[in-house]
Every structure is written in structure tokens, then in C-alpha cells.
CSV table of C-alpha atoms in Angstrom, one decimal:
chain,number,residue,atom,x,y,z
A,1,MET,CA,61.6,93.4,58.6
A,2,GLN,CA,60.5,91.3,55.6
A,3,GLN,CA,63.0,91.2,52.8
A,4,SER,CA,61.3,90.7,49.5
A,5,PHE,CA,62.4,89.7,46.1
A,6,MET,CA,61.9,91.8,43.0
A,7,TYR,CA,61.2,90.2,39.7
A,8,GLU,CA,61.8,91.6,36.2
A,9,ALA,CA,60.7,89.8,33.0
A,10,LYS,CA,62.5,90.4,29.7
A,11,GLY,CA,60.8,88.1,27.2
A,12,GLN,CA,61.7,84.6,28.3
A,13,ILE,CA,64.3,85.8,30.8
A,14,LEU,CA,63.3,86.2,34.5
A,15,ILE,CA,65.7,88.4,36.5
A,16,ILE,CA,65.4,87.8,40.2
A,17,HIS,CA,66.8,90.7,42.3
A,18,LEU,CA,67.8,89.1,45.6
A,19,PRO,CA,67.5,90.9,49.0
A,20,LYS,CA,70.3,91.8,51.4
A,21,GLU,CA,70.0,88.4,53.1
A,22,LEU,CA,69.1,85.1,51.4
A,23,ASP,CA,68.3,82.6,54.2
A,24,HIS,CA,65.8,80.0,55.2
A,25,HIS,CA,63.3,82.7,56.2
A,26,ASN,CA,62.9,84.1,52.8
A,27,CYS,CA,63.9,81.1,50.5
A,28,ARG,CA,60.4,79.6,51.1
A,29,ASN,CA,58.9,82.7,49.5
A,30,LEU,CA,61.4,82.7,46.6
A,31,LYS,CA,60.5,79.1,45.9
A,32,TYR,CA,56.8,79.7,46.0
A,33,GLU,CA,56.9,82.9,44.0
A,34,THR,CA,59.2,81.5,41.3
A,35,ASP,CA,57.1,78.3,41.0
A,36,LEU,CA,54.1,80.6,40.2
A,37,LEU,CA,56.1,82.7,37.7
A,38,PHE,CA,57.4,79.5,36.0
A,39,SER,CA,53.9,78.0,35.7
A,40,GLU,CA,52.3,81.2,34.3
A,41,ASN,CA,55.1,82.2,31.9
A,42,TYR,CA,57.5,80.4,29.5
A,43,ILE,CA,60.9,81.1,31.2
A,44,ASN,CA,64.0,79.6,29.7
A,45,HIS,CA,66.6,81.7,31.4
A,46,VAL,CA,66.8,82.8,35.0
A,47,VAL,CA,69.3,85.5,36.1
A,48,PHE,CA,70.0,86.0,39.8
A,49,ASP,CA,71.1,89.5,40.8
A,50,PHE,CA,73.3,89.3,43.9
A,51,SER,CA,74.3,93.0,43.9
A,52,ARG,CA,72.4,93.7,47.2
A,53,THR,CA,73.1,90.4,48.8
A,54,GLU,CA,75.5,90.4,51.8
A,55,PHE,CA,74.6,87.1,53.4
A,56,MET,CA,73.5,83.7,52.2
A,57,ASP,CA,73.1,80.4,54.0
A,58,SER,CA,72.7,76.8,52.8
A,59,SER,CA,69.0,77.5,52.0
A,60,GLY,CA,70.1,80.0,49.4
A,61,ILE,CA,72.4,77.4,47.9
A,62,GLY,CA,69.5,75.0,47.9
A,63,ILE,CA,67.1,77.3,46.1
A,64,LEU,CA,69.8,78.1,43.5
A,65,LEU,CA,70.5,74.5,42.8
A,66,ASN,CA,66.7,73.7,42.7
A,67,ARG,CA,66.1,76.5,40.1
A,68,TYR,CA,69.2,75.3,38.1
A,69,LYS,CA,67.8,71.7,38.0
A,70,GLN,CA,64.4,73.0,37.0
A,71,MET,CA,65.8,75.0,34.1
A,72,ALA,CA,68.2,72.2,33.0
A,73,ARG,CA,65.3,69.8,32.7
A,74,SER,CA,63.5,72.1,30.3
A,75,GLY,CA,66.6,73.0,28.4
A,76,GLY,CA,67.0,76.4,30.0
A,77,LYS,CA,69.9,78.1,31.8
A,78,VAL,CA,70.7,80.0,35.0
A,79,THR,CA,73.2,82.8,35.3
A,80,LEU,CA,74.1,85.3,38.0
A,81,TYR,CA,75.8,88.6,38.5
A,82,GLY,CA,76.8,91.1,41.1
A,83,ALA,CA,78.1,88.7,43.8
A,84,SER,CA,80.4,90.2,46.4
A,85,ALA,CA,83.6,88.4,47.4
A,86,GLN,CA,82.0,86.9,50.5
A,87,VAL,CA,79.0,85.6,48.5
A,88,GLU,CA,81.3,84.3,45.8
A,89,ARG,CA,83.1,82.2,48.4
A,90,ILE,CA,79.8,80.7,49.6
A,91,LEU,CA,78.8,80.0,45.9
A,92,THR,CA,82.1,78.3,45.3
A,93,ILE,CA,81.9,76.2,48.4
A,94,GLY,CA,78.3,75.2,47.5
A,95,GLY,CA,79.4,74.1,44.1
A,96,VAL,CA,77.4,76.7,42.2
A,97,HIS,CA,80.4,78.0,40.3
A,98,ARG,CA,80.6,74.8,38.4
A,99,LEU,CA,77.0,74.9,37.3
A,100,MET,CA,76.2,78.6,36.6
A,101,LYS,CA,78.1,81.3,34.8
A,102,HIS,CA,78.9,84.4,36.8
A,103,PHE,CA,79.0,87.8,35.2
A,104,ASP,CA,79.9,91.4,36.2
A,105,SER,CA,76.7,93.0,34.8
A,106,LYS,CA,73.1,92.3,34.3
A,107,GLU,CA,73.4,92.8,30.5
A,108,ALA,CA,76.2,90.2,30.3
A,109,ALA,CA,74.3,87.7,32.5
A,110,MET,CA,71.2,88.1,30.2
A,111,LEU,CA,73.3,87.3,27.2
A,112,GLY,CA,75.2,84.5,29.0
């Protein structure tokens, strides 16, 4: 079963609704799709929605860090919300907590 990403644009904010599993199988698609969206739109804030995500491996950490670096180079930012305790542990171990602000809601993450 292919797990896909859903994208929501709100002005210059791109909200990426992540699937149940964020792993090496679907991270390639996420990179390709977000590269296209970034090239076609002026995005200065990326919000990752982890509310459905139950599993993430190092590929997930890699794509988050890659998108963070891309936004930082252009003066943008990356925030996230909805991470479960298990996913939060992975994000902490991967160093994402130090780079991206975490929020409880989509609205707060969009303002963040």
C-alpha cells in the first residue's frame, strides 16, 4: 500500500501532512514533490503535520533536516505539530528538537 503525502498551501506556508509511516520508501517521493512545490511557489515556511505518523526512520530525519537547511538558506523556517511521544523521541535523538519549534496544533505551528 502506497502511503502518500497531502499538501496544503496557505499563502507562503506549505503544510505537509505526513503518512502513518515516514521511511526510506516514501521519503524519496516527499523530496521530489516538495522540490517541485518549492520551485513553483514562493514558500518561506514549512509546517510538518505528524498527527497521523506512528513510525519514522533515519530517512525521515534526513528529509526534515534537508528541508530545514533549504528553508534556512532562503530565510524561511520549519515548524511541526502533532508528534506522538514515540515520534518525539525519534525527533529528539535525531537533533530535530534543537532546530525546529514543536507545537500542539496546526494553527500554532503556522504562527510559529
